[in-house]
Structures are given as structure tokens and as C-alpha cells.
Coordinates of C-alpha atoms and ligand atoms in Angstrom, one line a residue:
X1 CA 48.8 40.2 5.7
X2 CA 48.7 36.5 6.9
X3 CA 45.8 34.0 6.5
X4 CA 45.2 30.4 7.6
X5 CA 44.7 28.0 4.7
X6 CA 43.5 24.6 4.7
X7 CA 45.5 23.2 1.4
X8 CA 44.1 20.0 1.0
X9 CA 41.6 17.6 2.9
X10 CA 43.8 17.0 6.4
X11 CA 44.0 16.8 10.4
X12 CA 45.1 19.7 11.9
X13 CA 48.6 19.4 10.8
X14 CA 47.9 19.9 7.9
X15 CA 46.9 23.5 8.7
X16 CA 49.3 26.4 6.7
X17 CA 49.5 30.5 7.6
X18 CA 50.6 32.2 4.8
X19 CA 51.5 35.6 3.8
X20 CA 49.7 37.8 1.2
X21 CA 49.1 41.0 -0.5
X22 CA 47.0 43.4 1.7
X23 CA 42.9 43.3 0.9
X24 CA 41.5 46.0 -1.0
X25 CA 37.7 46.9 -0.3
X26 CA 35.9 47.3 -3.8
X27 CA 32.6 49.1 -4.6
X28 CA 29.9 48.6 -1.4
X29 CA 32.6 46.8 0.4
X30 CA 34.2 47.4 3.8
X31 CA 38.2 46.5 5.0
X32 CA 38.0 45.0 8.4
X33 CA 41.5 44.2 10.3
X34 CA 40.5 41.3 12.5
X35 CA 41.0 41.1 16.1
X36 CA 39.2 37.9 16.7
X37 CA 37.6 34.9 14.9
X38 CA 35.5 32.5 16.0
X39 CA 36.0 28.7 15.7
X40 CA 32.9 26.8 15.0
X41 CA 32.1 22.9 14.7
X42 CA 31.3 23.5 10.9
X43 CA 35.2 24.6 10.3
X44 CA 36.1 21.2 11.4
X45 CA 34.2 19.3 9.3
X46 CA 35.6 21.7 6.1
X47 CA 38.8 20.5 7.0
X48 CA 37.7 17.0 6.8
X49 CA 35.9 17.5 3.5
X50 CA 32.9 16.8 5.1
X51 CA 31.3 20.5 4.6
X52 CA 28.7 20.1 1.4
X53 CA 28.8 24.2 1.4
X54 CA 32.7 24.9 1.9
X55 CA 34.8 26.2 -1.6
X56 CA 37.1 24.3 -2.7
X57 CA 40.7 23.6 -1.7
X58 CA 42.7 25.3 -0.7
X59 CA 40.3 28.2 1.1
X60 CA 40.6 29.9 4.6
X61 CA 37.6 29.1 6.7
X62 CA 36.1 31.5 9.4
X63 CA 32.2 32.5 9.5
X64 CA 32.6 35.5 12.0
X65 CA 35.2 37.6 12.8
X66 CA 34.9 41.2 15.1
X67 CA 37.9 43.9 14.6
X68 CA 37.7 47.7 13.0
X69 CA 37.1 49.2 10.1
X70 CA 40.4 49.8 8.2
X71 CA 38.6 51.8 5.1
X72 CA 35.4 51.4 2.6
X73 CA 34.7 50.9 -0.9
X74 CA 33.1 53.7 -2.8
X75 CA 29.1 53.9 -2.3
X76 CA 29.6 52.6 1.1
X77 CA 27.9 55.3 4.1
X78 CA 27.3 54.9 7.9
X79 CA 30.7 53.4 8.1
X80 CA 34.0 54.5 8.7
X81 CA 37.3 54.2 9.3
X82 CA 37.7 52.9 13.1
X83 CA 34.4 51.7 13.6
X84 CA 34.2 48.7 15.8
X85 CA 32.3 45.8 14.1
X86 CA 31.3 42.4 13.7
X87 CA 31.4 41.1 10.7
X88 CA 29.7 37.7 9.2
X89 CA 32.4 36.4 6.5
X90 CA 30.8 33.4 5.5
X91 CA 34.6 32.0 4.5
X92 CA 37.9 34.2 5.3
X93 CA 37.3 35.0 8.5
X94 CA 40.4 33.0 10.1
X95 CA 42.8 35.7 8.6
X96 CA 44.1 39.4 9.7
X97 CA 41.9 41.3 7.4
X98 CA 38.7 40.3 5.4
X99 CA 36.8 41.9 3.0
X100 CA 32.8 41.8 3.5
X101 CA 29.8 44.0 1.4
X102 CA 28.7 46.7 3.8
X103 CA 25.3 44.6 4.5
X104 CA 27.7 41.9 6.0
X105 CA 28.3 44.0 9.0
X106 CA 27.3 45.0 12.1
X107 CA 28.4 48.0 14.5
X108 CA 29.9 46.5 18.3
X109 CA 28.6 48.7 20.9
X110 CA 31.8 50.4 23.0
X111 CA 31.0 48.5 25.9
X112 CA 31.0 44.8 24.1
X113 CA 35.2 43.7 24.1
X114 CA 35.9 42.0 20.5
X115 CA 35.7 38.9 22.7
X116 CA 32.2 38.7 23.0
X117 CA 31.5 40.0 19.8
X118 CA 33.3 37.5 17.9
X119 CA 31.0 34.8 20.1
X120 CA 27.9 36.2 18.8
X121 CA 27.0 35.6 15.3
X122 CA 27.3 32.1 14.3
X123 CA 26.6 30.3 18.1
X124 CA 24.0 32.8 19.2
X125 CA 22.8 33.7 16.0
X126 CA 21.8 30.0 15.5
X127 CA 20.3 29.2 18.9
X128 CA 17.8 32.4 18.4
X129 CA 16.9 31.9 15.0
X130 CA 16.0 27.9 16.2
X131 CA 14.5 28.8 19.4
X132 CA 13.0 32.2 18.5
X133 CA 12.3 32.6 15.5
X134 CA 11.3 29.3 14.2
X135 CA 10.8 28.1 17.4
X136 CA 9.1 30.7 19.0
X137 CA 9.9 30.1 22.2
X138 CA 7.3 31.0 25.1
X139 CA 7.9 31.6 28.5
X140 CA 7.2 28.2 30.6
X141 CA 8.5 26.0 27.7
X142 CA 11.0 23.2 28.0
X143 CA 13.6 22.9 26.0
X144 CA 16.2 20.2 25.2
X145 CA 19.7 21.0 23.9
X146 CA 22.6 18.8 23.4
X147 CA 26.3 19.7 22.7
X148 CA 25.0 21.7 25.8
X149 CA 28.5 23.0 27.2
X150 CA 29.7 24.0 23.6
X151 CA 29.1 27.4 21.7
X152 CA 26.2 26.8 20.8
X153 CA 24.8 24.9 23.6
X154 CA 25.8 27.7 26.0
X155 CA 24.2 30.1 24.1
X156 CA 20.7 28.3 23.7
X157 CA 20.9 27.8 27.8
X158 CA 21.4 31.9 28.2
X159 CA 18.8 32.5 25.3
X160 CA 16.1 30.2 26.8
X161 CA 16.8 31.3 30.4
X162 CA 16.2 35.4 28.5
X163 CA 12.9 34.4 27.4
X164 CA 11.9 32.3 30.7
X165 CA 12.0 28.5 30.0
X166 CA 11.4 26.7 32.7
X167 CA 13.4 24.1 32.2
X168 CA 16.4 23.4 29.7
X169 CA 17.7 19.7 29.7
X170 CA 21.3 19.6 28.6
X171 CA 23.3 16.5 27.2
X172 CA 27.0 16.3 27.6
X173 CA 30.1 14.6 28.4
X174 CA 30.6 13.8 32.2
X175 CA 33.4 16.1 32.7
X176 CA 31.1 18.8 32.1
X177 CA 28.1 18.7 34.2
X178 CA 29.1 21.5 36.9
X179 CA 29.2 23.9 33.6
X180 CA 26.0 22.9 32.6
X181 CA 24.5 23.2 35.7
X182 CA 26.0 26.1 36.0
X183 CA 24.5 27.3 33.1
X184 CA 21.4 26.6 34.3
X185 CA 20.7 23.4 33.1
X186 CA 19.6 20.1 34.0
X187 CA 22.6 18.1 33.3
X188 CA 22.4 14.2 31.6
X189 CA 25.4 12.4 31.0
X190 CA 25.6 11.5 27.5
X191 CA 27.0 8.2 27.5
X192 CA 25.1 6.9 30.8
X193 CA 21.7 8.5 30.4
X194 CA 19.2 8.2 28.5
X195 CA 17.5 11.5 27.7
X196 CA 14.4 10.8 26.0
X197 CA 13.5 9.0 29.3
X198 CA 14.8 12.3 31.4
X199 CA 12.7 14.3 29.4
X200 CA 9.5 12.9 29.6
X201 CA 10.1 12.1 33.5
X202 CA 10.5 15.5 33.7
X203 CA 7.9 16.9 32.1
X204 CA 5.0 14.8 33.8
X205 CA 5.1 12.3 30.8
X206 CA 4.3 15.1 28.0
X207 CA 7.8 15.4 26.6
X208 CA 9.6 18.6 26.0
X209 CA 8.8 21.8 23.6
X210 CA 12.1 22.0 21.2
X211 CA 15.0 20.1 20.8
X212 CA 18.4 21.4 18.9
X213 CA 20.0 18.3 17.9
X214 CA 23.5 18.9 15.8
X215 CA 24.6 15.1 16.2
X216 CA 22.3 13.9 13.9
X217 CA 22.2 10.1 12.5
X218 CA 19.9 7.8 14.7
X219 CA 20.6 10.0 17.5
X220 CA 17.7 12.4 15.4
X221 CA 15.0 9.6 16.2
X222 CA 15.6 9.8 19.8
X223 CA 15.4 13.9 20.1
X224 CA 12.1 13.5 17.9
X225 CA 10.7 10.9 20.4
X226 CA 11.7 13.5 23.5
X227 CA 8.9 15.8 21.9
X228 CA 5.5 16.8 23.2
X229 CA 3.2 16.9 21.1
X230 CA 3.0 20.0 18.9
X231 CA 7.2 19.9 19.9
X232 CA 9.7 21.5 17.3
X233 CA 12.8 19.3 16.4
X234 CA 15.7 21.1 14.9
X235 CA 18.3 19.7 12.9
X236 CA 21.4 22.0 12.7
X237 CA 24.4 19.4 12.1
X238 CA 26.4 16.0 11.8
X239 CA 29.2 15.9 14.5
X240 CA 28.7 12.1 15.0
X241 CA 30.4 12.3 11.8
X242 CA 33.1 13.7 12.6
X243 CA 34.5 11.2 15.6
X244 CA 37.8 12.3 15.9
X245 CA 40.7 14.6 13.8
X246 CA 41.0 12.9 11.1
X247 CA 38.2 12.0 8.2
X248 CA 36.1 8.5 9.3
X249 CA 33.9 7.5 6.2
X250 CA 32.9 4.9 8.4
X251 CA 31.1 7.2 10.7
X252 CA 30.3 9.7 8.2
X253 CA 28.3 6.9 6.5
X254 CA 27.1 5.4 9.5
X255 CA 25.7 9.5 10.3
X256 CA 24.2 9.0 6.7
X257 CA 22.8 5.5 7.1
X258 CA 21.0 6.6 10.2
X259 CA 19.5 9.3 9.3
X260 CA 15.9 8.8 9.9
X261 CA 12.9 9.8 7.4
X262 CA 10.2 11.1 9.1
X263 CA 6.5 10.5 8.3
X264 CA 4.4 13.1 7.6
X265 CA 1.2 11.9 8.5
X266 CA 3.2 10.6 11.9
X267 CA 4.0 14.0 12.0
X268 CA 0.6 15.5 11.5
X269 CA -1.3 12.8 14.3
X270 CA 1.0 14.7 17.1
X271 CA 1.3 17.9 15.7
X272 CA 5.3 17.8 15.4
X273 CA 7.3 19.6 13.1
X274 CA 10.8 19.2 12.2
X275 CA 13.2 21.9 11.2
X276 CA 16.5 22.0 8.7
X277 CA 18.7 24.8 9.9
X278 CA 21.4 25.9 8.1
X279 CA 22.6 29.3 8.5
X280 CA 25.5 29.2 5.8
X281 CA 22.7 28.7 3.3
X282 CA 19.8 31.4 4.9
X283 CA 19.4 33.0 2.0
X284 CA 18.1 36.0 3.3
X285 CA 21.0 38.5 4.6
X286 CA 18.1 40.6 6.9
X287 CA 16.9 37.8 9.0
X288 CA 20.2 37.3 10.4
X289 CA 21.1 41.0 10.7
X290 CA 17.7 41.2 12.6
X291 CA 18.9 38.2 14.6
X292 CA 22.3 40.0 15.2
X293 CA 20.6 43.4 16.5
X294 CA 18.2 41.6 19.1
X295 CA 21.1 40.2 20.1
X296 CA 23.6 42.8 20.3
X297 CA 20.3 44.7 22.6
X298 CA 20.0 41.3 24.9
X299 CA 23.4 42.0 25.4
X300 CA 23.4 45.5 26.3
X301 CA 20.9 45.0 28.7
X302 CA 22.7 42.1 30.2
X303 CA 20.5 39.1 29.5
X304 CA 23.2 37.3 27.5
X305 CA 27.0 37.2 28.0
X306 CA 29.0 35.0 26.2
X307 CA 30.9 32.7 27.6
X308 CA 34.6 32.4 26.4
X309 CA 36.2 28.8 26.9
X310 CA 40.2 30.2 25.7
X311 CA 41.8 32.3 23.4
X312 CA 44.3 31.1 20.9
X313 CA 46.9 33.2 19.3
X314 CA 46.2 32.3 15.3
X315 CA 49.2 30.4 14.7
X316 CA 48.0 28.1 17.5
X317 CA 44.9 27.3 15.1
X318 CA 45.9 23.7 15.0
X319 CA 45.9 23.5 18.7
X320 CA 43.0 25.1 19.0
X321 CA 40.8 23.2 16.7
X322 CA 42.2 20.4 18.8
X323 CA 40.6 21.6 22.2
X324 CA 37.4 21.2 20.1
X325 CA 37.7 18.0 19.2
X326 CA 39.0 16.8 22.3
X327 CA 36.1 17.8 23.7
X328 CA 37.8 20.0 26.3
X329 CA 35.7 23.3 25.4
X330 CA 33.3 24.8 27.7
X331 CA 31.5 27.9 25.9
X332 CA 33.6 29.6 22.8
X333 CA 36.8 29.0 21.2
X334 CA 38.5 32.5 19.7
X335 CA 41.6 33.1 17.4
X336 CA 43.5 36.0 18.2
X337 CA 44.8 38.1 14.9
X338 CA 45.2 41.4 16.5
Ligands
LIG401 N1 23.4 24.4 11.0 C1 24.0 25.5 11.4 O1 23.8 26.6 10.9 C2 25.0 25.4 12.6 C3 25.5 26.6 13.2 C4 26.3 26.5 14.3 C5 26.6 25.2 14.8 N2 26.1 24.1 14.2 C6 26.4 22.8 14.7 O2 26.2 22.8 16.1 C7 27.1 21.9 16.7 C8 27.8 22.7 17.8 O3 28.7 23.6 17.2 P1 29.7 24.5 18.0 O4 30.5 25.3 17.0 O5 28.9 25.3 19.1 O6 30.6 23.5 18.7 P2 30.7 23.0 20.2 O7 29.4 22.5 20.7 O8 31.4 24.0 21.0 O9 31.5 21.7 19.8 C9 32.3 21.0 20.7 C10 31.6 20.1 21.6 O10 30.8 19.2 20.9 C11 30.6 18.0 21.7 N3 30.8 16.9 20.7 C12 29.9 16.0 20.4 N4 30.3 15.2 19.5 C13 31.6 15.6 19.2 C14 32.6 15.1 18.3 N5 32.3 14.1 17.5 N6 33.8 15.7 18.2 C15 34.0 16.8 19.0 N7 33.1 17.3 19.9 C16 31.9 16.7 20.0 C17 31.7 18.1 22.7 O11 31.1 18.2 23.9 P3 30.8 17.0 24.9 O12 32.1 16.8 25.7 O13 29.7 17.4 25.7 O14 30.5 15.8 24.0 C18 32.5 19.3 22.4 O15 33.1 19.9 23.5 C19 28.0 21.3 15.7 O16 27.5 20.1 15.3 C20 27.8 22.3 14.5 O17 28.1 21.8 13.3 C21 25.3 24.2 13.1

């Protein structure tokens, strides 16, 4: 079977598919051959060396993949041969088969294409466990999400719209505001607006209820300052480290340098809490399969539908990692191993 590799610390050309011996599924373990993966931010930054949880070089990255069951380990029941799942790989996912324990997966309705499902666990799953179940979102809330065409940005617009926000303020580049909008979001330019101002103009002063914030740095500051009080920051990620291809310690240190420290007394006068989210290191394996199942039924009933920006055959991976950071994504990136 063939994997991507990333052999060493690189820019996408530095990329490798190789060929290797066929998986084997061990005790409690399940085969999977791979239709799709998804891409995700995070698999970027591995590639830079930037990624404090990624294995060492050389690895093959890939948090999610969706395909069917090839066979199972011994001890393994409820799954079979042919089964159509989803399966969370932590790494290995951006290869034709992986390997996963049986807890690692989760059965794809008939009705949801390996499309979709390969869009679901690491965007969505993210975006609910912030807004939901940390965030417990109410209906009438406001909500401020940036990154707000991307994977996860899309998702967080369809997951607050399910649970009846009543207004989502989204922060992108220019070329993007009809998606957002279309999204249902209220669009601000990220390089002309400012949205801390947006938000509290449009909530009557008060500031919004949650804000997902995955650029971190300074930029942290201003999503904590968009708050109401009693608001919920979440911190999910770093891309202003990660300006371009290649590695920048320049802006990786300049991420680092502006990270803020928040005070906790500051924190207790206006009742605002701040979150660190980082699903790679959630310990515990139910919380996201429980995340995963309400999802899978928001699907099935419609509320959510993922929103697929392209398709890339896996030996286009390079090419496809550069759509991401060109910026040019609206919704999910997927790599094609079927
Ligand atoms: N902590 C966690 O568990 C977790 C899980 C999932 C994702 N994340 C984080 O959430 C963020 C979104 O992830 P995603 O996978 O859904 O990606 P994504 O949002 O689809 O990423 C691409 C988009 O990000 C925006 N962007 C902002 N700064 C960028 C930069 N320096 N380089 C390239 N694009 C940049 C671009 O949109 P504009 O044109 O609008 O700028 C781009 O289209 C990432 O920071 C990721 O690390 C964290």
C-alpha cells in the first residue's frame, strides 16, 4: 500500500509517497482501506516542525480518515468486514489503509458519502466540543468565529445556526465574504476591520458570548476584549505562526511573544473564562465519540452538511496543502486514496 511521508522538516516539496507492506490489524484493532482524508491546519504546521504533539520524523500525518472495513483483529465485535466508517487516526490517516483500536471508530450511516464523513471529526468535532460542550451554547447567543470560511469556521457557522444563535460574526479575508455570508454570517474583513469594535456595535455595547480564536498571539487579547461579560474565549491554535509554506521563526516567535497572560482576578471581575482546546491531546476517547454520534444524528436529520471546498487525488497532497495556505479554501479540503 502507499503512504504520504513527511521525511524531514520542509515546504510541501518536500512531501514523499512511498510504497509499503500491507497493514495488519492486531488484537482489538480494525483494517480500514481509506477512501478519504481530511487535511487540517494542524498538518501544516507538522510539516513545519511547528506541531509540539506530532512524532517524530519521518511520520505520515492525517487525524481522520472515512473508508471500509477491510478485516478485524481478534476480540474485536460489532464490526465487520465492509462496514462503512469513520475513523479518528490521530497520525496515519494520509495513507491507503490505517490501522485504529476498535474504540477509534465510528459507523457512517448509508446515506452520508465518504465525503462528508471525512469532514466531520476533526472540524466539526472541534467546533461542538468549544461551542457545546464547553461552551454550552444557548439559543439567542452571539458568537464570534474567525478563520470563518475554513473547516472549521464553516462548521462552527452550521453548528451555531443548529442550536439557534442569533448572530455569528465571522472574520476573513476579503475574497471570501459572499461564503460567509452565505454561511450565514456577518462578514468583517480581516485586514480592514476591526472586529472587537463590530462586535460590541452589534451587540448593543455588551460584546458577544464565545469566541474561537485559532490565530492566537496578540490577536488572543483582542477576541478576549470582544467578550460580554460572563463570555467564553477559546484558544484552539497558532496559524499566525505559520505565515506562509515554509517555517518563519520569526513569526512563530513573534505568535509566542504575543501571547497574552491573562489575569485571573481580571477574569473573575467580568465573569470570563478562557479555554485551551486541543483535541489531539483530549485525553478521554468517549467525549469525542459522544461528540462524533451527536454529530453524525445533526446530520441525518439535516441540520449540518459539510461543506467540501475540493478534492485532491493523494499524490496531489502537495498541491493541496498549498490551496490551504494560499488561503484559497472555502469549507474542507479532502485527499482522495480510494
Ligand atoms: N486545537 C484543536 O484541536 C484544533 C482542531 C482543529 C483546528 N484547529 C485550528 O483551527 C484553525 C483552522 O483549522 P482548519 O483546519 O479548519 O483550517 P482552515 O480554517 O480551513 O484554514 C485555512 C484558512 O485559514 C485562514 N488563515 C488564517 N491565517 C492563515 C495562515 N497563516 N495561513 C493560511 N491560512 C490562514 C485562511 O482564511 P482567510 O482567507 O480567511 O484568512 C485559510 O483559508 C487552525 O489554526 C487549526 O490549527 C485546532
Amino acid at each position: 500500500m502507499r503512504k504520504v511521508i513527511y521525511p524531514k522538516v520542509g515546504g510541501p516539496d518536500s512531501i514523499e509517497i512511498i510504497e509499503v507492506g500491507d497493514l495488519v490489524a492486531g488484537p482489538g484493532e480494525v483494517r480500514v482501506r481509506v477512501h478519504r482524508t481530511g487535511i487540517n491546519f494542524a498538518d501544516l504546521m507538522m510539516r513545519q516542525g511547528l506541531y509540539g504533539s506530532a512524532p517524530d520524523f519521518p511520520f505520515t500525518p492525517g487525524y481522520e480518515a472515512a473508508g471500509e472495513v477491510m478485516d478485524v483483529g481478534s476480540g474485536v465485535e460489532g464490526v465487520s468486514s465492509g462496514d462503512r466508517v469513520i475513523a479518528m487516526t490521530g497520525f496515519g490517516g494520509y495513507a491507503e489503509q490505517v490501522v485504529v483500536t476498535a474504540d477509534r471508530i465510528v459507523k457512517l450511516p448509508d446515506s452520508i458519502d465518504f465525503d462528508k464523513g471525512a469532514a466531520i471529526p476533526v472540524s466539526y468535532g472541534t467546533a461542538y466540543h468549544m461551542l457545546i460542550h464547553l461552551g454550552d451554547l444557548r439559543s439567542g447567543d452571539t458568537v464570534l468565529v474567525h478563520h470563518a470560511a475554513g473547516g472549521v469556521g464553516s462548521a462552527a457557522a452550521q453548528i451555531c445556526a443548529t442550536y439557534g444563535a442569533s448572530l455569528v460574526i465571522g472574520t476573513a479575508s476579503r475574497p471570501k465574504r459572499e461564503f460567509v455570508e452565505a454561511m450565514g454570517m456577518r462578514f468583517v474583513d480581516r485586514e480592514r476591520e476591526d472586529f472587537v469594535e463590530v462586535c460590541k456595535q452589534m451587540t448593543g455595547g455588551e460584546g458577544v458570548h464565545q469566541a474561537i480564536d485559532p490565530v492566537g498571539g496578540k490577536h488572543l487579547m483582542r477576541s478576549y476584549r470582544a467578550l460580554r461579560n460572563g463570555g467564553k474565549l477559546h484558544v484552539f491554535g497558532a496559524s499566525s505562526a505559520v505565515p506562509g509554506e515554509r517555517r518563519s521563526w520569526l513569526a512563530a516567535m513573534m505568535m509566542w511573544r504575543g501571547t497574552p497572560s491573562f489575569d485571573p482576578l481580571k477574569m473573575m471581575n467580568s465573569n470570563k473564562a478562557v479555554f485551551g482546546v486541543h483535541m489531539g491531546r483530549l485525553k478521554d476517547d468517549q467525549v469525542f465519540r459522544g461528540h462524533l454520534e451527536s454529530l453524525s444524528g445533526m446530520m441525518l436529520k439535516g441540520q449540518i452538511d459539510p461543506v467540501i471546498d475540493s478534492v485532491w487525488r493523494f499524490e496531489q497532497v502537495a498541491d493541496a496543502q498549498r490551496h490551504m495556505h494560499d488561503r484559497k479554501n472555502r469549507g474542507k479540503i479532502l485527499l482522495d486514496f480510494s
